[in-house]
Amino acid sequence: MSEYICRLCPRECGAVRNEQEGRGYCRLGNLPKISRCAPHYWEEPCISGTKGSGTVFFTGCVLSCVFCQNYAISQERRGRTVTVEQLSEEIKRLEAQGVHNINLVSPTPYIESIIRCFELYKPKIPVVYNTGGYEKPETLRRLEGIVDIYLPDMKYADAELAKRLSSCADYPKRALSAIKEMLRQTGAPVFDGDGIMQKGTIVRHLILPQHTKNSIAVLELLKREFGRDILVSLMGQYIPMGRASEFKELGRRITAREYDKVLAKYEELDLDGYVQELSSASESFVPDFSV
Ligand code: SF4
């Protein structure tokens, strides 16, 4: 792929990117850089099932969350650059292992290569697009017919907090319009006879320490905008990682009181989806990106 000017994500850098490097906010080249391809067992039950989700962890990210739970790959950019053909082979290899789906994690900067990869080979199992939620609807429209399941975050309803922790004050409105486009493409959730998702949108929210007001506002926003057409996955697994120690309130796990407060709102709103136990906050759930 030759050099081009990139406006793929809401950063809209207009930066030059070539195969190996880029001068945009994400500082990534066009060719996919991947840090891990392996079955993963700690996604939502309808995604991981019993055979695992075939995850492809892409290196880098268009966000820069100070608390990123995958900091080593998102911001330290550990990984290896592959060609589109090699990415296609990795996907075939995962599919041959019998996983329930192909799960593209943080794929946004590589959309051009990903589209070409699925032109070479489209797996017979669902394709999951697993993203921080900071997306442009016009870019997502190019994935219609390729992606079966969207798995975006909705991290913030509070623009100030989004600016402080992820350097994107426009996150709430951008994520909301992205989720609308995702839901337009997938429709309401569809499962097979074993309860494994085939189509649909699951929105994740990670509760941050001392920010339960933001969490409650996110849940209210999701209910108001989407009702029960989307599934909402509430996550209590936060552990301090990345630059979290530089932010006073982020240097600890969430308390049982914080968790219970947000969970009570989730139940009061009668949201449909998944709730992660507070006890699941453990570094053992962070994938090993060194393998
Ligand atoms: S994908 Fe990277 S270079 Fe392109 S607009 Fe987003 S941050 Fe900028």
mmCIF file of C-alpha atoms and ligand atoms in Angstrom:
data_model
loop_
_atom_site.group_PDB
_atom_site.id
_atom_site.type_symbol
_atom_site.label_atom_id
_atom_site.label_comp_id
_atom_site.label_asym_id
_atom_site.label_seq_id
_atom_site.Cartn_x
_atom_site.Cartn_y
_atom_site.Cartn_z
ATOM 1 C CA MET A 1 0.000 0.000 0.000
ATOM 2 C CA SER A 2 1.465 3.321 -0.964
ATOM 3 C CA GLU A 3 1.773 6.402 1.162
ATOM 4 C CA TYR A 4 -1.487 8.166 1.956
ATOM 5 C CA ILE A 5 -2.993 10.939 4.052
ATOM 6 C CA CYS A 6 -4.896 9.484 6.999
ATOM 7 C CA ARG A 7 -8.226 10.676 8.392
ATOM 8 C CA LEU A 8 -9.484 7.243 9.496
ATOM 9 C CA CYS A 9 -10.361 8.084 13.090
ATOM 10 C CA PRO A 10 -11.788 11.156 14.864
ATOM 11 C CA ARG A 11 -8.279 12.533 15.413
ATOM 12 C CA GLU A 12 -8.408 13.366 11.670
ATOM 13 C CA CYS A 13 -4.666 14.071 11.649
ATOM 14 C CA GLY A 14 -4.322 14.412 7.883
ATOM 15 C CA ALA A 15 -0.921 12.816 8.444
ATOM 16 C CA VAL A 16 1.207 10.948 5.940
ATOM 17 C CA ARG A 17 1.392 7.195 6.602
ATOM 18 C CA ASN A 18 3.435 4.660 4.660
ATOM 19 C CA GLU A 19 3.766 0.902 5.164
ATOM 20 C CA GLN A 20 6.221 1.078 8.046
ATOM 21 C CA GLU A 21 5.580 4.375 9.797
ATOM 22 C CA GLY A 22 3.230 7.294 10.196
ATOM 23 C CA ARG A 23 3.381 10.869 11.391
ATOM 24 C CA GLY A 24 -0.120 10.962 12.888
ATOM 25 C CA TYR A 25 -1.270 10.887 16.502
ATOM 26 C CA CYS A 26 -1.078 7.069 16.546
ATOM 27 C CA ARG A 27 2.417 7.121 14.965
ATOM 28 C CA LEU A 28 1.625 3.875 13.116
ATOM 29 C CA GLY A 29 2.350 2.725 9.597
ATOM 30 C CA ASN A 30 -0.269 1.102 7.361
ATOM 31 C CA LEU A 31 0.905 -2.477 7.538
ATOM 32 C CA PRO A 32 -0.646 -4.327 10.471
ATOM 33 C CA LYS A 33 1.510 -4.590 13.566
ATOM 34 C CA ILE A 34 0.332 -7.387 15.831
ATOM 35 C CA SER A 35 1.410 -8.377 19.311
ATOM 36 C CA ARG A 36 -0.517 -11.586 19.895
ATOM 37 C CA CYS A 37 -2.783 -13.995 17.975
ATOM 38 C CA ALA A 38 -4.305 -16.693 20.181
ATOM 39 C CA PRO A 39 -7.555 -18.080 21.579
ATOM 40 C CA HIS A 40 -8.732 -15.881 24.464
ATOM 41 C CA TYR A 41 -11.081 -17.081 27.199
ATOM 42 C CA TRP A 42 -11.919 -13.971 29.211
ATOM 43 C CA GLU A 43 -14.288 -12.069 26.943
ATOM 44 C CA GLU A 44 -18.047 -12.109 27.602
ATOM 45 C CA PRO A 45 -19.445 -15.710 27.746
ATOM 46 C CA CYS A 46 -21.242 -15.309 24.400
ATOM 47 C CA ILE A 47 -17.918 -14.339 22.764
ATOM 48 C CA SER A 48 -15.440 -16.698 24.472
ATOM 49 C CA GLY A 49 -17.808 -19.659 24.872
ATOM 50 C CA THR A 50 -15.951 -22.902 25.564
ATOM 51 C CA LYS A 51 -13.532 -22.838 22.637
ATOM 52 C CA GLY A 52 -12.233 -19.310 23.055
ATOM 53 C CA SER A 53 -12.304 -16.182 20.932
ATOM 54 C CA GLY A 54 -9.648 -15.995 18.197
ATOM 55 C CA THR A 55 -8.055 -12.697 19.165
ATOM 56 C CA VAL A 56 -5.709 -10.661 17.036
ATOM 57 C CA PHE A 57 -4.224 -7.942 19.275
ATOM 58 C CA PHE A 58 -3.112 -5.056 17.093
ATOM 59 C CA THR A 59 -0.333 -2.787 18.304
ATOM 60 C CA GLY A 60 -1.019 0.879 19.017
ATOM 61 C CA CYS A 61 -4.248 2.789 19.509
ATOM 62 C CA VAL A 62 -5.960 6.000 18.464
ATOM 63 C CA LEU A 63 -6.706 6.725 22.113
ATOM 64 C CA SER A 64 -4.066 7.279 24.767
ATOM 65 C CA CYS A 65 -5.821 6.326 27.992
ATOM 66 C CA VAL A 66 -3.460 6.843 30.906
ATOM 67 C CA PHE A 67 -4.850 3.725 32.615
ATOM 68 C CA CYS A 68 -4.848 1.449 29.547
ATOM 69 C CA GLN A 69 -5.124 -2.181 30.655
ATOM 70 C CA ASN A 70 -3.104 -3.234 27.567
ATOM 71 C CA TYR A 71 -0.481 -0.492 27.927
ATOM 72 C CA ALA A 72 2.431 -2.598 26.670
ATOM 73 C CA ILE A 73 0.904 -2.937 23.225
ATOM 74 C CA SER A 74 -1.223 0.199 22.960
ATOM 75 C CA GLN A 75 1.382 2.750 23.932
ATOM 76 C CA GLU A 76 4.738 1.021 24.170
ATOM 77 C CA ARG A 77 3.808 -0.416 20.749
ATOM 78 C CA ARG A 78 5.274 -3.880 21.214
ATOM 79 C CA GLY A 79 4.600 -6.168 18.276
ATOM 80 C CA ARG A 80 5.707 -7.339 14.839
ATOM 81 C CA THR A 81 4.751 -5.888 11.475
ATOM 82 C CA VAL A 82 3.123 -8.348 9.057
ATOM 83 C CA THR A 83 1.920 -8.192 5.482
ATOM 84 C CA VAL A 84 -1.773 -8.405 4.607
ATOM 85 C CA GLU A 85 -1.154 -11.963 3.351
ATOM 86 C CA GLN A 86 0.498 -12.953 6.650
ATOM 87 C CA LEU A 87 -2.411 -11.471 8.617
ATOM 88 C CA SER A 88 -4.784 -13.543 6.498
ATOM 89 C CA GLU A 89 -2.750 -16.693 7.307
ATOM 90 C CA GLU A 90 -2.885 -15.882 11.040
ATOM 91 C CA ILE A 91 -6.672 -15.604 10.812
ATOM 92 C CA LYS A 92 -6.905 -18.942 8.978
ATOM 93 C CA ARG A 93 -4.684 -20.532 11.639
ATOM 94 C CA LEU A 94 -6.926 -19.243 14.444
ATOM 95 C CA GLU A 95 -10.066 -20.435 12.652
ATOM 96 C CA ALA A 96 -8.505 -23.897 12.205
ATOM 97 C CA GLN A 97 -8.055 -24.082 15.998
ATOM 98 C CA GLY A 98 -11.847 -24.162 16.349
ATOM 99 C CA VAL A 99 -12.411 -20.779 18.022
ATOM 100 C CA HIS A 100 -15.913 -19.262 18.015
ATOM 101 C CA ASN A 101 -14.961 -16.058 16.206
ATOM 102 C CA ILE A 102 -12.130 -13.855 14.952
ATOM 103 C CA ASN A 103 -11.733 -10.958 17.378
ATOM 104 C CA LEU A 104 -9.859 -7.889 16.065
ATOM 105 C CA VAL A 105 -8.648 -5.897 19.086
ATOM 106 C CA SER A 106 -7.836 -2.176 18.571
ATOM 107 C CA PRO A 107 -7.965 -2.506 14.764
ATOM 108 C CA THR A 108 -8.864 1.087 13.816
ATOM 109 C CA PRO A 109 -5.518 2.384 12.471
ATOM 110 C CA TYR A 110 -5.223 -0.687 10.223
ATOM 111 C CA ILE A 111 -8.671 -0.652 8.614
ATOM 112 C CA GLU A 112 -7.246 -0.280 5.094
ATOM 113 C CA SER A 113 -5.159 -3.459 5.517
ATOM 114 C CA ILE A 114 -7.966 -5.306 7.307
ATOM 115 C CA ILE A 115 -10.396 -4.677 4.439
ATOM 116 C CA ARG A 116 -7.817 -6.038 1.985
ATOM 117 C CA CYS A 117 -7.176 -9.023 4.266
ATOM 118 C CA PHE A 118 -10.868 -10.021 4.243
ATOM 119 C CA GLU A 119 -10.961 -9.630 0.468
ATOM 120 C CA LEU A 120 -8.302 -12.380 0.399
ATOM 121 C CA TYR A 121 -10.147 -14.621 2.835
ATOM 122 C CA LYS A 122 -13.358 -14.230 4.846
ATOM 123 C CA PRO A 123 -13.608 -16.718 7.735
ATOM 124 C CA LYS A 124 -16.740 -18.817 8.136
ATOM 125 C CA ILE A 125 -17.087 -17.737 11.763
ATOM 126 C CA PRO A 126 -18.228 -14.288 12.980
ATOM 127 C CA VAL A 127 -15.787 -11.378 12.882
ATOM 128 C CA VAL A 128 -15.678 -9.212 16.024
ATOM 129 C CA TYR A 129 -14.509 -5.588 15.955
ATOM 130 C CA ASN A 130 -13.217 -4.815 19.454
ATOM 131 C CA THR A 131 -12.572 -1.100 19.925
ATOM 132 C CA GLY A 132 -12.173 1.706 22.439
ATOM 133 C CA GLY A 133 -15.227 3.323 20.848
ATOM 134 C CA TYR A 134 -13.472 6.390 19.399
ATOM 135 C CA GLU A 135 -14.518 5.877 15.779
ATOM 136 C CA LYS A 136 -15.922 7.736 12.775
ATOM 137 C CA PRO A 137 -19.239 6.394 11.405
ATOM 138 C CA GLU A 138 -18.063 6.951 7.805
ATOM 139 C CA THR A 139 -15.027 4.705 8.437
ATOM 140 C CA LEU A 140 -17.192 2.060 10.128
ATOM 141 C CA ARG A 141 -19.539 2.018 7.113
ATOM 142 C CA ARG A 142 -16.671 0.520 5.090
ATOM 143 C CA LEU A 143 -16.795 -2.525 7.382
ATOM 144 C CA GLU A 144 -20.422 -3.336 6.634
ATOM 145 C CA GLY A 145 -20.594 -6.961 5.454
ATOM 146 C CA ILE A 146 -17.192 -7.741 6.997
ATOM 147 C CA VAL A 147 -17.876 -7.274 10.707
ATOM 148 C CA ASP A 148 -20.643 -9.299 12.401
ATOM 149 C CA ILE A 149 -20.231 -8.231 16.020
ATOM 150 C CA TYR A 150 -19.140 -4.880 17.415
ATOM 151 C CA LEU A 151 -17.572 -4.729 20.856
ATOM 152 C CA PRO A 152 -16.976 -1.016 21.577
ATOM 153 C CA ASP A 153 -16.226 0.662 24.882
ATOM 154 C CA MET A 154 -18.274 3.575 26.129
ATOM 155 C CA LYS A 155 -15.689 4.942 28.535
ATOM 156 C CA TYR A 156 -17.004 8.398 29.298
ATOM 157 C CA ALA A 157 -20.138 10.504 29.346
ATOM 158 C CA ASP A 158 -18.086 13.300 30.910
ATOM 159 C CA ALA A 159 -16.132 15.272 28.282
ATOM 160 C CA GLU A 160 -13.753 16.832 30.822
ATOM 161 C CA LEU A 161 -12.810 13.405 32.153
ATOM 162 C CA ALA A 162 -12.316 12.123 28.597
ATOM 163 C CA LYS A 163 -9.973 15.016 27.928
ATOM 164 C CA ARG A 164 -8.013 14.498 31.141
ATOM 165 C CA LEU A 165 -7.589 10.716 30.931
ATOM 166 C CA SER A 166 -7.687 9.993 27.161
ATOM 167 C CA SER A 167 -6.888 13.338 25.491
ATOM 168 C CA CYS A 168 -10.190 13.457 23.601
ATOM 169 C CA ALA A 169 -12.874 15.815 24.897
ATOM 170 C CA ASP A 170 -15.124 14.803 21.993
ATOM 171 C CA TYR A 171 -15.127 11.136 23.070
ATOM 172 C CA PRO A 172 -18.747 11.030 24.398
ATOM 173 C CA LYS A 173 -20.325 12.377 21.201
ATOM 174 C CA ARG A 174 -17.953 10.433 18.919
ATOM 175 C CA ALA A 175 -18.529 7.123 20.714
ATOM 176 C CA LEU A 176 -22.280 7.658 20.733
ATOM 177 C CA SER A 177 -22.468 8.276 16.981
ATOM 178 C CA ALA A 178 -20.151 5.286 16.372
ATOM 179 C CA ILE A 179 -22.363 2.958 18.432
ATOM 180 C CA LYS A 180 -25.427 4.163 16.474
ATOM 181 C CA GLU A 181 -23.696 3.143 13.233
ATOM 182 C CA MET A 182 -22.622 -0.206 14.710
ATOM 183 C CA LEU A 183 -26.163 -0.983 15.802
ATOM 184 C CA ARG A 184 -27.505 0.048 12.395
ATOM 185 C CA GLN A 185 -25.219 -2.565 10.830
ATOM 186 C CA THR A 186 -25.756 -5.439 13.259
ATOM 187 C CA GLY A 187 -29.322 -4.997 14.484
ATOM 188 C CA ALA A 188 -30.392 -6.618 17.749
ATOM 189 C CA PRO A 189 -28.309 -9.511 19.178
ATOM 190 C CA VAL A 190 -28.512 -12.936 17.486
ATOM 191 C CA PHE A 191 -27.185 -16.124 19.158
ATOM 192 C CA ASP A 192 -26.745 -19.708 18.001
ATOM 193 C CA GLY A 193 -28.236 -22.688 19.842
ATOM 194 C CA ASP A 194 -25.259 -22.764 22.246
ATOM 195 C CA GLY A 195 -25.660 -19.105 23.218
ATOM 196 C CA ILE A 196 -22.685 -17.943 21.134
ATOM 197 C CA MET A 197 -23.214 -14.534 19.563
ATOM 198 C CA GLN A 198 -23.480 -14.460 15.769
ATOM 199 C CA LYS A 199 -24.460 -10.821 15.281
ATOM 200 C CA GLY A 200 -24.968 -7.790 17.496
ATOM 201 C CA THR A 201 -23.380 -5.000 19.492
ATOM 202 C CA ILE A 202 -22.073 -5.280 23.052
ATOM 203 C CA VAL A 203 -21.016 -2.020 24.708
ATOM 204 C CA ARG A 204 -18.448 -2.296 27.484
ATOM 205 C CA HIS A 205 -17.921 0.068 30.366
ATOM 206 C CA LEU A 206 -15.014 -0.164 32.791
ATOM 207 C CA ILE A 207 -15.693 1.414 36.196
ATOM 208 C CA LEU A 208 -12.821 3.685 37.237
ATOM 209 C CA PRO A 209 -11.941 4.445 40.869
ATOM 210 C CA GLN A 210 -13.603 7.618 42.171
ATOM 211 C CA HIS A 211 -15.573 8.097 38.940
ATOM 212 C CA THR A 212 -18.883 6.392 39.674
ATOM 213 C CA LYS A 213 -20.767 9.536 38.550
ATOM 214 C CA ASN A 214 -19.287 9.095 35.077
ATOM 215 C CA SER A 215 -20.217 5.385 35.094
ATOM 216 C CA ILE A 216 -23.800 6.122 36.097
ATOM 217 C CA ALA A 217 -24.092 8.807 33.413
ATOM 218 C CA VAL A 218 -22.770 6.321 30.808
ATOM 219 C CA LEU A 219 -25.358 3.706 31.792
ATOM 220 C CA GLU A 220 -28.175 6.271 31.702
ATOM 221 C CA LEU A 221 -27.034 7.486 28.285
ATOM 222 C CA LEU A 222 -26.905 3.946 26.864
ATOM 223 C CA LYS A 223 -30.359 3.138 28.192
ATOM 224 C CA ARG A 224 -31.842 6.376 26.857
ATOM 225 C CA GLU A 225 -30.305 6.006 23.390
ATOM 226 C CA PHE A 226 -30.470 2.255 22.785
ATOM 227 C CA GLY A 227 -32.834 0.630 25.292
ATOM 228 C CA ARG A 228 -32.366 -3.138 25.140
ATOM 229 C CA ASP A 229 -31.207 -3.259 21.482
ATOM 230 C CA ILE A 230 -27.604 -3.423 22.669
ATOM 231 C CA LEU A 231 -26.072 -5.545 25.408
ATOM 232 C CA VAL A 232 -24.149 -3.661 28.087
ATOM 233 C CA SER A 233 -21.130 -5.288 29.692
ATOM 234 C CA LEU A 234 -20.214 -3.740 33.034
ATOM 235 C CA MET A 235 -16.595 -4.341 34.008
ATOM 236 C CA GLY A 236 -15.116 -4.102 37.494
ATOM 237 C CA GLN A 237 -11.679 -5.439 36.619
ATOM 238 C CA TYR A 238 -9.763 -2.155 36.731
ATOM 239 C CA ILE A 239 -6.206 -2.453 37.997
ATOM 240 C CA PRO A 240 -3.703 0.433 38.001
ATOM 241 C CA MET A 241 -1.547 0.103 34.894
ATOM 242 C CA GLY A 242 0.304 2.317 32.446
ATOM 243 C CA ARG A 243 0.532 5.908 33.732
ATOM 244 C CA ALA A 244 -2.235 5.427 36.302
ATOM 245 C CA SER A 245 0.119 6.152 39.202
ATOM 246 C CA GLU A 246 0.509 9.736 37.907
ATOM 247 C CA PHE A 247 -3.205 10.322 38.625
ATOM 248 C CA LYS A 248 -3.991 10.252 42.325
ATOM 249 C CA GLU A 249 -7.403 8.605 42.123
ATOM 250 C CA LEU A 250 -6.327 5.901 39.661
ATOM 251 C CA GLY A 251 -3.674 4.299 41.845
ATOM 252 C CA ARG A 252 -6.011 1.696 43.388
ATOM 253 C CA ARG A 253 -8.661 -0.837 42.377
ATOM 254 C CA ILE A 254 -12.328 0.090 42.708
ATOM 255 C CA THR A 255 -13.925 -0.483 46.092
ATOM 256 C CA ALA A 256 -16.892 -2.770 46.781
ATOM 257 C CA ARG A 257 -18.917 0.365 47.567
ATOM 258 C CA GLU A 258 -18.149 1.934 44.184
ATOM 259 C CA TYR A 259 -18.906 -1.313 42.402
ATOM 260 C CA ASP A 260 -22.218 -1.801 44.258
ATOM 261 C CA LYS A 261 -23.321 1.768 43.505
ATOM 262 C CA VAL A 262 -22.841 1.370 39.742
ATOM 263 C CA LEU A 263 -24.302 -2.150 39.763
ATOM 264 C CA ALA A 264 -27.434 -0.843 41.527
ATOM 265 C CA LYS A 265 -27.920 1.674 38.687
ATOM 266 C CA TYR A 266 -27.368 -1.042 36.075
ATOM 267 C CA GLU A 267 -30.127 -3.102 37.716
ATOM 268 C CA GLU A 268 -32.449 -0.117 38.237
ATOM 269 C CA LEU A 269 -32.194 0.728 34.514
ATOM 270 C CA ASP A 270 -32.968 -2.922 33.660
ATOM 271 C CA LEU A 271 -30.083 -3.105 31.179
ATOM 272 C CA ASP A 272 -29.460 -6.347 29.331
ATOM 273 C CA GLY A 273 -25.974 -7.857 29.174
ATOM 274 C CA TYR A 274 -23.158 -8.970 31.442
ATOM 275 C CA VAL A 275 -21.790 -7.937 34.795
ATOM 276 C CA GLN A 276 -18.257 -8.821 35.760
ATOM 277 C CA GLU A 277 -17.620 -9.830 39.365
ATOM 278 C CA LEU A 278 -15.429 -7.456 41.363
ATOM 279 C CA SER A 279 -13.208 -10.436 42.279
ATOM 280 C CA SER A 280 -12.110 -10.685 38.637
ATOM 281 C CA ALA A 281 -9.787 -7.674 39.069
ATOM 282 C CA SER A 282 -6.513 -9.509 38.660
ATOM 283 C CA GLU A 283 -3.405 -9.098 36.542
ATOM 284 C CA SER A 284 -3.773 -12.763 35.572
ATOM 285 C CA PHE A 285 -6.549 -11.662 33.184
ATOM 286 C CA VAL A 286 -4.196 -9.391 31.248
ATOM 287 C CA PRO A 287 -2.939 -11.392 28.251
ATOM 288 C CA ASP A 288 0.760 -12.157 28.077
ATOM 289 C CA PHE A 289 1.957 -10.032 25.162
ATOM 290 C CA SER A 290 5.437 -11.476 25.310
ATOM 291 C CA VAL A 291 4.373 -14.757 23.651
HETATM 292 S S1 SF4 B 1 -5.565 6.459 12.450
HETATM 293 FE FE1 SF4 B 1 -3.728 7.449 13.303
HETATM 294 S S2 SF4 B 1 -2.950 8.812 11.678
HETATM 295 FE FE2 SF4 B 1 -5.052 8.197 11.105
HETATM 296 S S3 SF4 B 1 -6.359 9.888 11.839
HETATM 297 FE FE3 SF4 B 1 -6.294 8.310 13.475
HETATM 298 S S4 SF4 B 1 -4.588 8.870 14.841
HETATM 299 FE FE4 SF4 B 1 -4.365 10.032 12.911
#
